[in-house]
mmCIF file of C-alpha atoms and ligand atoms in Angstrom:
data_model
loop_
_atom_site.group_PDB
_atom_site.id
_atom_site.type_symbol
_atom_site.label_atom_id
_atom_site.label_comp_id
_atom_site.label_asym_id
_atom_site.label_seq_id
_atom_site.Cartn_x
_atom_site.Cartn_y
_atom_site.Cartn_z
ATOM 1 C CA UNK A 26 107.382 93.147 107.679
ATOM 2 C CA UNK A 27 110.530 93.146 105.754
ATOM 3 C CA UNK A 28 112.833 90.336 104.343
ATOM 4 C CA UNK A 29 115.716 89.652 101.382
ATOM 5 C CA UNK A 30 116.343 86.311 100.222
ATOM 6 C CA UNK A 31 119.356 85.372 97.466
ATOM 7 C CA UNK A 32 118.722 82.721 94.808
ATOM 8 C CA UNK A 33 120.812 81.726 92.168
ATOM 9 C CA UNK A 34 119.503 80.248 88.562
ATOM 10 C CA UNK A 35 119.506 76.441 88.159
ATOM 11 C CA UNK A 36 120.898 74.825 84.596
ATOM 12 C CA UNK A 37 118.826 71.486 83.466
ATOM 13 C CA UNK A 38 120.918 68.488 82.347
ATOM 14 C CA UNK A 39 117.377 66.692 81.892
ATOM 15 C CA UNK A 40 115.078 69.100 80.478
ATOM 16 C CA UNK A 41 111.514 70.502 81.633
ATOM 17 C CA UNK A 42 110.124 70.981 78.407
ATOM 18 C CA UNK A 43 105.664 71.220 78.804
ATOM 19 C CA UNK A 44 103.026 70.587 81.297
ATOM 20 C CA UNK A 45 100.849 68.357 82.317
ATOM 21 C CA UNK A 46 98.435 71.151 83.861
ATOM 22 C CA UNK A 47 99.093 73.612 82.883
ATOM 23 C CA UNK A 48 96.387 75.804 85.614
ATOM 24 C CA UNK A 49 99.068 74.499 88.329
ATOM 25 C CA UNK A 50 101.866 74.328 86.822
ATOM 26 C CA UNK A 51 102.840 71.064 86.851
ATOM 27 C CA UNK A 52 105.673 69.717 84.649
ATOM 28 C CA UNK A 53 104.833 66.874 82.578
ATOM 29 C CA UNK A 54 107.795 65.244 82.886
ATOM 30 C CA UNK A 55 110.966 65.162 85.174
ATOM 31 C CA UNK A 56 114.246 67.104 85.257
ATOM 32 C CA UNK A 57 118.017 67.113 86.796
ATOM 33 C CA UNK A 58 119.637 70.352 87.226
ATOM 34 C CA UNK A 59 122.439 72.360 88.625
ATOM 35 C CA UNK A 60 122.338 75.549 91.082
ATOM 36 C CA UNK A 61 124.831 77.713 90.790
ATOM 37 C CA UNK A 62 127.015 79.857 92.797
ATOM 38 C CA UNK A 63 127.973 83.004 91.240
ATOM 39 C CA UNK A 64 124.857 84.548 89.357
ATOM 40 C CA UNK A 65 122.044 85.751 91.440
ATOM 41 C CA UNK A 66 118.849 87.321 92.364
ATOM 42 C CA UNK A 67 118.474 89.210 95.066
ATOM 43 C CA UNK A 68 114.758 90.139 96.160
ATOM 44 C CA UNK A 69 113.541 92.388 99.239
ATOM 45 C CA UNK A 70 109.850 92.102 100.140
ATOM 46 C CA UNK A 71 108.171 95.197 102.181
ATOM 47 C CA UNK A 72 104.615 94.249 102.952
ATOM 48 C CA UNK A 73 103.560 98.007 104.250
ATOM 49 C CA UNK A 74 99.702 98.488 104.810
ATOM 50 C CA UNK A 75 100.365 102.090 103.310
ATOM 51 C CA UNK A 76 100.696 101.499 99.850
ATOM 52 C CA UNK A 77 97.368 101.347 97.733
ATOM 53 C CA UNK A 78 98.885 98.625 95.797
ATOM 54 C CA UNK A 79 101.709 96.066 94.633
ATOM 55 C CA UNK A 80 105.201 97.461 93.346
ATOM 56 C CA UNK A 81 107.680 95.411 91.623
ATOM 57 C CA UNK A 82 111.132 97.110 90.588
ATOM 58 C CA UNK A 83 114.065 94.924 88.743
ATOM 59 C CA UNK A 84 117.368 96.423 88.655
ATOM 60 C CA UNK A 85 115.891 100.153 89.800
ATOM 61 C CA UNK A 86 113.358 100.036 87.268
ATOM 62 C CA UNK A 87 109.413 99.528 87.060
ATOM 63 C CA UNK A 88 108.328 96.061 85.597
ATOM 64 C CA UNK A 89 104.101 95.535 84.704
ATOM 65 C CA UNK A 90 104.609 92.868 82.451
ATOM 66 C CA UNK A 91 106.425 90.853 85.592
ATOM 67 C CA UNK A 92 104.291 92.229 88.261
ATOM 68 C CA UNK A 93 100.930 89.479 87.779
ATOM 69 C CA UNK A 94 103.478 86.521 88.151
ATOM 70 C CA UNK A 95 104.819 88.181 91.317
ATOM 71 C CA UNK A 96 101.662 89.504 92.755
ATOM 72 C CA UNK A 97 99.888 85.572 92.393
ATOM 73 C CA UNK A 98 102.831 84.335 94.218
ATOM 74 C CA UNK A 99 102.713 86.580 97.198
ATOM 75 C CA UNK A 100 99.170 85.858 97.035
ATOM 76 C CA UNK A 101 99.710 82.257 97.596
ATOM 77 C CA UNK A 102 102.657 82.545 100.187
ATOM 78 C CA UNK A 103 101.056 85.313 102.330
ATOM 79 C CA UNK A 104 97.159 85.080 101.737
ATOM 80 C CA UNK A 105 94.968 86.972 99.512
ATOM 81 C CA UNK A 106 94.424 89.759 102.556
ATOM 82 C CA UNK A 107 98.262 90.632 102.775
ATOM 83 C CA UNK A 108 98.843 94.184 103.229
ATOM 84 C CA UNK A 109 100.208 95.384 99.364
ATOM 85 C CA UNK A 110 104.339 95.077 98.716
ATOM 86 C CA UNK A 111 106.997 96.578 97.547
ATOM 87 C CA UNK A 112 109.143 94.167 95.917
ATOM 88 C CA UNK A 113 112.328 95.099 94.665
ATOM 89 C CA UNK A 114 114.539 92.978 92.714
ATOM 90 C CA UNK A 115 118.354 92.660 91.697
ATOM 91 C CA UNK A 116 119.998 90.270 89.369
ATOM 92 C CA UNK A 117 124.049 90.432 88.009
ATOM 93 C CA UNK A 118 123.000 88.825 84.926
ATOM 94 C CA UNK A 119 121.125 89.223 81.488
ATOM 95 C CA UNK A 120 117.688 88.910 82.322
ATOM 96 C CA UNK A 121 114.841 87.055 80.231
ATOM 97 C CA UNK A 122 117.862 85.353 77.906
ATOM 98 C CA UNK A 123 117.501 82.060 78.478
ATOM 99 C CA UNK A 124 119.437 81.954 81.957
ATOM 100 C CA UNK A 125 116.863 81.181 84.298
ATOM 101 C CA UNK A 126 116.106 84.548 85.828
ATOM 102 C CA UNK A 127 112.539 83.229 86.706
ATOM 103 C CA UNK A 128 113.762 80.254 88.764
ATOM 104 C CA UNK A 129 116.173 82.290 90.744
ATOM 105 C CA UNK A 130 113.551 85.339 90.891
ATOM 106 C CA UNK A 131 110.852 83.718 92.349
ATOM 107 C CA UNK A 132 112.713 81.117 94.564
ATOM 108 C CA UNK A 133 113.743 84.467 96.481
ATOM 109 C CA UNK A 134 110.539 86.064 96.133
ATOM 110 C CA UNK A 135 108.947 83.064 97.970
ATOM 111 C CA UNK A 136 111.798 82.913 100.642
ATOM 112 C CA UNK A 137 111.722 86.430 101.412
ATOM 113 C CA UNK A 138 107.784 86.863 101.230
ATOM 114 C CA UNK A 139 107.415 83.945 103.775
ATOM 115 C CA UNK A 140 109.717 85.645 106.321
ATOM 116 C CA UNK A 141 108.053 89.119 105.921
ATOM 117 C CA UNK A 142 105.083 87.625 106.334
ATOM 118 C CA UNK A 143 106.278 85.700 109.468
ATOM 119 C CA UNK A 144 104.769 82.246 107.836
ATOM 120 C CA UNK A 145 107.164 79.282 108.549
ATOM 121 C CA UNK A 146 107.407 76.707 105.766
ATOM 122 C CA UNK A 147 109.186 74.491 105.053
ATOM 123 C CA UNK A 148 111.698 74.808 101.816
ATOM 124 C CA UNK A 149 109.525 71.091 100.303
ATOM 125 C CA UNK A 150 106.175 73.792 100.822
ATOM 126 C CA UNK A 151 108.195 76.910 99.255
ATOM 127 C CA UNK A 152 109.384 74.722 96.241
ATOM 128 C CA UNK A 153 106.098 73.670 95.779
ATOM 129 C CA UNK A 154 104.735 77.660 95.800
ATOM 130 C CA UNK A 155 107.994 78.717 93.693
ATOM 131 C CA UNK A 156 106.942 76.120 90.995
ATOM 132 C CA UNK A 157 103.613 77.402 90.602
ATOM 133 C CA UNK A 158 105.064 80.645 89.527
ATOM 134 C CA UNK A 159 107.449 79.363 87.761
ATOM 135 C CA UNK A 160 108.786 75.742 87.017
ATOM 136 C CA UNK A 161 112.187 75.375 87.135
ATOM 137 C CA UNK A 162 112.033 77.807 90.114
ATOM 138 C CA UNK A 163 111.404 74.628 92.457
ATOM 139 C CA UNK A 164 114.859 73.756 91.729
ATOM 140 C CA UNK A 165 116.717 76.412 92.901
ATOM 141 C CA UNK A 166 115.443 76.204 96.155
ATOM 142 C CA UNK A 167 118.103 73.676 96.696
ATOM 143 C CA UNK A 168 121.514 72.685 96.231
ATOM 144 C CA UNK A 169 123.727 71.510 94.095
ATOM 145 C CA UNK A 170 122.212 68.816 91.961
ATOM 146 C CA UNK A 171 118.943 68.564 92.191
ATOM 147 C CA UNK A 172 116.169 66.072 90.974
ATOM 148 C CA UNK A 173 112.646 67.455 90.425
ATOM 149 C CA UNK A 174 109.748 64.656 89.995
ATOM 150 C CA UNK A 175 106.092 65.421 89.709
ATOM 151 C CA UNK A 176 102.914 63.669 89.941
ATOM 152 C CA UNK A 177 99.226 64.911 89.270
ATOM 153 C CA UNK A 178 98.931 66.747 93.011
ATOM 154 C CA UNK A 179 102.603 68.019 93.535
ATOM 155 C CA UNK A 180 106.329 68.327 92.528
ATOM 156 C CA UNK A 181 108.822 66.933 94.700
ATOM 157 C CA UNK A 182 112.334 68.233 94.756
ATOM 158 C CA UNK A 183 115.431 66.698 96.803
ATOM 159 C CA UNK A 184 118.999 67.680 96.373
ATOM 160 C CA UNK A 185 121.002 64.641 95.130
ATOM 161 C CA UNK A 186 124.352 65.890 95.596
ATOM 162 C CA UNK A 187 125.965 69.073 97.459
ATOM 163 C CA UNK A 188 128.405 71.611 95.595
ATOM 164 C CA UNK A 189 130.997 69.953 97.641
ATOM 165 C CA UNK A 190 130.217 66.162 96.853
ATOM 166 C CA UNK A 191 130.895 67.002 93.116
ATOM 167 C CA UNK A 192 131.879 70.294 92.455
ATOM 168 C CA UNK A 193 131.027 70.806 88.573
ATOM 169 C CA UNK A 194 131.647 74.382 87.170
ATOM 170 C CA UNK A 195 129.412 75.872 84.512
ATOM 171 C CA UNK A 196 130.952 78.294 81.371
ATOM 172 C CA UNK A 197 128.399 80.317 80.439
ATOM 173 C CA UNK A 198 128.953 81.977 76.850
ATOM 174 C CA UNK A 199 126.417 84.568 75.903
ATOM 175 C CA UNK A 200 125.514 84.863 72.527
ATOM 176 C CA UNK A 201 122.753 87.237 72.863
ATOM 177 C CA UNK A 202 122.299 89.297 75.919
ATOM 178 C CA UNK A 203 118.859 90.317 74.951
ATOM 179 C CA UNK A 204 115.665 89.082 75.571
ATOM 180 C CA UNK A 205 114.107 85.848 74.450
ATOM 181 C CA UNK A 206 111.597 85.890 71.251
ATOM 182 C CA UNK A 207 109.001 83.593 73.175
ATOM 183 C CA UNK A 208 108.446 82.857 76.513
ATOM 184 C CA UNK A 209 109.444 79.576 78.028
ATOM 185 C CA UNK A 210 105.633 78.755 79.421
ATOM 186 C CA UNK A 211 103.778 80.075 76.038
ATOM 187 C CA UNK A 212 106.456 77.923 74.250
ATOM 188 C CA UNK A 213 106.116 75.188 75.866
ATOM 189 C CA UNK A 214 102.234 74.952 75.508
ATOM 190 C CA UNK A 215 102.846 75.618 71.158
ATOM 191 C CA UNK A 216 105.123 72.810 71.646
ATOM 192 C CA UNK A 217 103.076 70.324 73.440
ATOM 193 C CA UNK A 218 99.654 71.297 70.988
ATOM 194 C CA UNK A 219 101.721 70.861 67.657
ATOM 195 C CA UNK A 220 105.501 69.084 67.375
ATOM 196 C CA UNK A 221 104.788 65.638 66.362
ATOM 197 C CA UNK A 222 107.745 64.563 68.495
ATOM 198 C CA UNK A 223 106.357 65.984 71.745
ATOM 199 C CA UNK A 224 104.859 62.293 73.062
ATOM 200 C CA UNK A 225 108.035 60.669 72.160
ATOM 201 C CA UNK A 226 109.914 63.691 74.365
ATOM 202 C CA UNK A 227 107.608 62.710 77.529
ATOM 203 C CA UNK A 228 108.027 59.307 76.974
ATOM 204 C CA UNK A 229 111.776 58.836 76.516
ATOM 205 C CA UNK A 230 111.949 61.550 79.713
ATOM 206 C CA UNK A 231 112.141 58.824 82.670
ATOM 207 C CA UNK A 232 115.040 56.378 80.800
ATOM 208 C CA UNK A 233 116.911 59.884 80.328
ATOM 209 C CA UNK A 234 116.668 60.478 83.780
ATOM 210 C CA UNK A 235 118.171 57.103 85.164
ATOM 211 C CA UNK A 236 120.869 56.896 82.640
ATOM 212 C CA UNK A 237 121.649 60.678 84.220
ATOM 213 C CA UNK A 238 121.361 59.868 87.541
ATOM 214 C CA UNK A 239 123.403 56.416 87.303
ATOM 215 C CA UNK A 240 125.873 59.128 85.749
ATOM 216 C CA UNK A 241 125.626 61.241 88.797
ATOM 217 C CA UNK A 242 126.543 58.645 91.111
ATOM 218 C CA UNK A 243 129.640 57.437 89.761
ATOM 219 C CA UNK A 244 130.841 61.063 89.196
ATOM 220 C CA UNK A 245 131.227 60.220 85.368
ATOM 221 C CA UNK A 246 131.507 63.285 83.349
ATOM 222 C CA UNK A 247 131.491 61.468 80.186
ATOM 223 C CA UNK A 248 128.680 59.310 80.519
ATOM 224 C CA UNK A 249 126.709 62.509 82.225
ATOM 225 C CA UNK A 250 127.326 64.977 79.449
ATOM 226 C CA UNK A 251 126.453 62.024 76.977
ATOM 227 C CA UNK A 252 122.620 61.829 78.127
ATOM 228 C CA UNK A 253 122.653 65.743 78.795
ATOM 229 C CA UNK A 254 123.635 66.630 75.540
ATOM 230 C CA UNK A 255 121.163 64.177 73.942
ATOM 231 C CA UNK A 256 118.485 65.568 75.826
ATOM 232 C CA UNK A 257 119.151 69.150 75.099
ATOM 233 C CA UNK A 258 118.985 68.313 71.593
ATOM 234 C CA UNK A 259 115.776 66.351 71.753
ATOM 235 C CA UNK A 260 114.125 69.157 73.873
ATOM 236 C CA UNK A 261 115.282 71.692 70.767
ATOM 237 C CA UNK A 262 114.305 69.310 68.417
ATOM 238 C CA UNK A 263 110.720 69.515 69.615
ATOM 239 C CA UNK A 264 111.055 73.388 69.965
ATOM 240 C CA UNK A 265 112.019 73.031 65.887
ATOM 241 C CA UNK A 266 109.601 70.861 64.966
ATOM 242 C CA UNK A 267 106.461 73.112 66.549
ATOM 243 C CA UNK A 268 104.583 75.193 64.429
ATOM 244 C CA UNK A 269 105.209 77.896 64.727
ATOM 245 C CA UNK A 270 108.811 77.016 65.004
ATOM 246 C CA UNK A 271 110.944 77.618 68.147
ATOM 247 C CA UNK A 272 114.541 78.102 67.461
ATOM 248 C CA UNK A 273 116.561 80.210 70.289
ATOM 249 C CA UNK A 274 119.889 79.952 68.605
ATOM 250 C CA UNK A 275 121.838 82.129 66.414
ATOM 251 C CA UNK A 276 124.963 81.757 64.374
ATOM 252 C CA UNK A 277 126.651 81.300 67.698
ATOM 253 C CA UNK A 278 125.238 78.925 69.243
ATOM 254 C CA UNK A 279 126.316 76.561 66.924
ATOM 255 C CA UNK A 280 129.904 77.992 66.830
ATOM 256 C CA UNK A 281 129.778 77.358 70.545
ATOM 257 C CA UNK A 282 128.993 73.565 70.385
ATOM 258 C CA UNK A 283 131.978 73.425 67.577
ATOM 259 C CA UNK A 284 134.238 74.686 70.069
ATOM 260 C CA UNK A 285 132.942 72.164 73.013
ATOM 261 C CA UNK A 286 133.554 69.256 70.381
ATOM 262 C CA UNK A 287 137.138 70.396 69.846
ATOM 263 C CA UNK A 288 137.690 70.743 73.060
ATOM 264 C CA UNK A 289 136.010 66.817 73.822
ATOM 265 C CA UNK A 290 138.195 66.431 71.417
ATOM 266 C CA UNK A 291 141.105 67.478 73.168
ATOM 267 C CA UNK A 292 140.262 65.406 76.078
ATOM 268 C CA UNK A 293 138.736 68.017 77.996
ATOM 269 C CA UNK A 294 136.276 67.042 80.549
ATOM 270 C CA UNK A 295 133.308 69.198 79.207
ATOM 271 C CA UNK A 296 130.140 68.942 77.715
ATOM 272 C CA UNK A 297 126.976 71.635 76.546
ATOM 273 C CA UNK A 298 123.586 71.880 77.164
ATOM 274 C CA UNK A 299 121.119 74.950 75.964
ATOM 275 C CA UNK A 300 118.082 76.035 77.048
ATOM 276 C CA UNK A 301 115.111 78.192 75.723
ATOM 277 C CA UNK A 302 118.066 81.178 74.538
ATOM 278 C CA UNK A 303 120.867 81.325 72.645
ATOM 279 C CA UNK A 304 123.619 81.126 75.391
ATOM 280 C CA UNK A 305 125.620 78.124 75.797
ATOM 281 C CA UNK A 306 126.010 76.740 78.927
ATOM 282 C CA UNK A 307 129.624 74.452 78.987
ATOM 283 C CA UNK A 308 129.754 72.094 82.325
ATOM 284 C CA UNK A 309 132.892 71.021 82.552
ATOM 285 C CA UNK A 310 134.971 69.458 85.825
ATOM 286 C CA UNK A 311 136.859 72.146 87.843
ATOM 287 C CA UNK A 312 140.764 71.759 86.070
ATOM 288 C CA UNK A 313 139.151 72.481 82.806
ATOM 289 C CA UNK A 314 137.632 75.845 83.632
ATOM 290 C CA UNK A 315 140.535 77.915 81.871
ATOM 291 C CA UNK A 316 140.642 75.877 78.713
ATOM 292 C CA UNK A 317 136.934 76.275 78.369
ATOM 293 C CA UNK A 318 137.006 79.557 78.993
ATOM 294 C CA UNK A 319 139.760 80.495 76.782
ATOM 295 C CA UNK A 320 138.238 78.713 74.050
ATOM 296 C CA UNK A 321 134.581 80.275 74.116
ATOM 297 C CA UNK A 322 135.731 83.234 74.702
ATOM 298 C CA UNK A 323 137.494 83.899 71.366
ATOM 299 C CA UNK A 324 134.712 82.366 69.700
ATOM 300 C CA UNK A 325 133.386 84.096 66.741
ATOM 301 C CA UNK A 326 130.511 86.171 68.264
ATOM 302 C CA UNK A 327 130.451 85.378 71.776
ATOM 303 C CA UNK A 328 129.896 88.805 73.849
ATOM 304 C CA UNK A 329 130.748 87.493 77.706
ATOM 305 C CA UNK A 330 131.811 84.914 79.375
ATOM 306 C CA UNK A 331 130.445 84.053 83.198
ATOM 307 C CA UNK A 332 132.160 81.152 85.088
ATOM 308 C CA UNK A 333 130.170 79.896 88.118
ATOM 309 C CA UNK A 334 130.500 76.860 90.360
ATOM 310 C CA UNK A 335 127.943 75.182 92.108
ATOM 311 C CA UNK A 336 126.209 76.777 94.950
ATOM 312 C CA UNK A 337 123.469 76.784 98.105
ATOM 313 C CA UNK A 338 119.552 76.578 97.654
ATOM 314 C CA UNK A 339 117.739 80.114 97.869
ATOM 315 C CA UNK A 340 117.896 81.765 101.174
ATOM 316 C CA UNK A 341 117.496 84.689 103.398
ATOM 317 C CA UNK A 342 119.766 86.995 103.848
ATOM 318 C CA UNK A 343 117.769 89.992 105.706
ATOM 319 C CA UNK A 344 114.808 90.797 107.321
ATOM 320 C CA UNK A 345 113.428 92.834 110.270
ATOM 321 C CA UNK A 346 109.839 93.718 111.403
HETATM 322 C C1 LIG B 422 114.531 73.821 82.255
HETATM 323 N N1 LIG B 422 113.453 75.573 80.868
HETATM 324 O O1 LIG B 422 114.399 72.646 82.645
HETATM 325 C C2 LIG B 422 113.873 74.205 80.945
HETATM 326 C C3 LIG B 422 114.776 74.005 79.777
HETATM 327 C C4 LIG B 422 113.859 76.198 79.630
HETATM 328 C C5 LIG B 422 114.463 75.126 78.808
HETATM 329 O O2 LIG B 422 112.346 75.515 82.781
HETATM 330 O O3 LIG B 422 106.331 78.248 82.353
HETATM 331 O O4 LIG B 422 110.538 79.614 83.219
HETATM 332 O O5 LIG B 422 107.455 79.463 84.214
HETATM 333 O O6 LIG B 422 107.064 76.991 84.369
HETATM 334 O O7 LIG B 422 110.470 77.405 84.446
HETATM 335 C C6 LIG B 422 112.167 77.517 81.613
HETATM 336 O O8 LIG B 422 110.829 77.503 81.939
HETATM 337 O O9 LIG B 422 108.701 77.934 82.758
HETATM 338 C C7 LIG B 422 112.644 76.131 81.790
HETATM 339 P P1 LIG B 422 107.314 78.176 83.479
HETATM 340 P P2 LIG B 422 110.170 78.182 83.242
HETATM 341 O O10 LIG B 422 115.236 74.638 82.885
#
């Protein structure tokens, strides 16, 4: 009753930002995003009727504050009379910083829970389950470029365009390596209660989405990074405008986006997009990698630099009975 599943984070071009119910989970508007390739979780599942209770362990280490999330999940994929679990989890990049640790953690959890379980679902029922934990986790259940719509009952979340069919690269500059201030799902619900510009957000959200998508499908990097950047700074424009504030950035952040306009400037083929951290995330076409690179690095208080491509949904890579 054993299994390990890999997942990668997914980036949003078109923004999750607040839910429409919030008891499920259910985002209240649509996104776009991009799963990459070479940062990861990695999460091993032990159902064993001998332990007295649930264990969670991330990078070698304890976590309580994590372990409700985790234990409703395995709940929901395995049943309420599962034997307890040890779950242990690895990840090869800053955790809780605004890189989507959640959506990679718990689209492995759910992948390796439902094969140590021996429950056979299909990856549209494990992106649903994923989701509930954790929104943007639906996503990286698949790859690529993925679209993630949602009505009142469900999400639904196809794949749109393989790493191979368009194979974007994302420069990640960290600004911060430690933990965010406020969590994304707590956020969101102080933005939806109190930024005046919150039912504007949801209802600009489907226009963003075609304009992206039309983007998509003629492989235009200008026109794509022109609607993604807009939307990122919508999305943080809400997160400014709730009260209390939400502002993720630092002095950095903004040097960052300097450095992506000079290099747009340039004529390189890049473009920026943000999310509830201070790292910027640069997603630039393939050839442009080492410019982009170069250029954040030696930004003025950028600590690393992670390069990743696009890569595979999550999936398992171990298991035995
Ligand atoms: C996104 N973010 O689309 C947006 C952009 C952060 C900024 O999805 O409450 O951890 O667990 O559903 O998925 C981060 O929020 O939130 C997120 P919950 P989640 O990627």
């Amino acid at each position: 009753m054993q299994a390990t599943a890999r997942a990668q984070p997914n980036i949003a071009l078109i923004k999750y930002w607040g839910k429409r119910d919030a008891t499920r989970n259910l985002p209240a508007v649509d996104s776009l995003s991009l799963t990459l390739s070479d940062l990861y979780t990695e999460m091993e599942v032990r159902f064993d009727a001998g332990l007295v209770a649930d264990v969670l362990e991330v990078n070698g280490e304890r976590d309580e504050p994590l372990l409700p999330r985790v234990v409703r999940c395995l709940d929901t994929v395995a049943g309420p009379d599962r034997p307890a679990a040890l779950v242990r989890s690895t990840c090869n990049f800053p955790l809780g910083a605004g890189l989507a640790s959640s959506a990679s953690a718990f689209a492995a959890l759910v992948v390796a829970a439902a094969a140590a379980s021996k429950c056979d679902f299909d990856t549209a029922t494990l992106a649903g389950f994923a989701g509930e934990a954790s929104g943007s986790a639906a996503r990286s259940l698949y790859p690529g470029i993925v679209v993630l719509r949602s009505d009142r009952e469900r999400v639904r979340v196809q794949s749109i365009r393989s790493p191979a069919e368009w194979p974007l690269c994302v420069v990640v500059a960290i600004t911060d390596p430690g933990r965010k201030p406020t969590a994304s799902g707590a956020a969101m619900e102080i933005s939806r209660s109190t930024s005046p510009f919150y039912g504007r957000w949801v209802d600009e959200q489907p226009r963003d989405l075609e304009i992206a998508l039309a983007a998509v499908a003629a492989r235009d990097v200008a026109a794509l990074g022109a609607i993604a950047e807009h939307n990122c700074l919508k999305m943080h424009s809400v997160m400014w405008s709730s009260r209390p504030p939400l502002c993720y950035w630092n002095a950095a952040t903004v040097r960052c986006l300097e450095t992506v306009r000079v290099l747009q400037g340039d004529g390189v083929d890049v473009f920026f997009t943000i999310d509830a951290g201070p790292q910027v995330k640069a997603v630039c076409t393939a050839s442009a990698v080492t410019d982009v690179r170069a250029a954040l690095a030696v930004t003025d208080g950028v600590h690393e630099v992670m390069v990743s491509g696009l890569g595979e949904g999550a999936r398992l890579t171990g298991g035995s009975a």
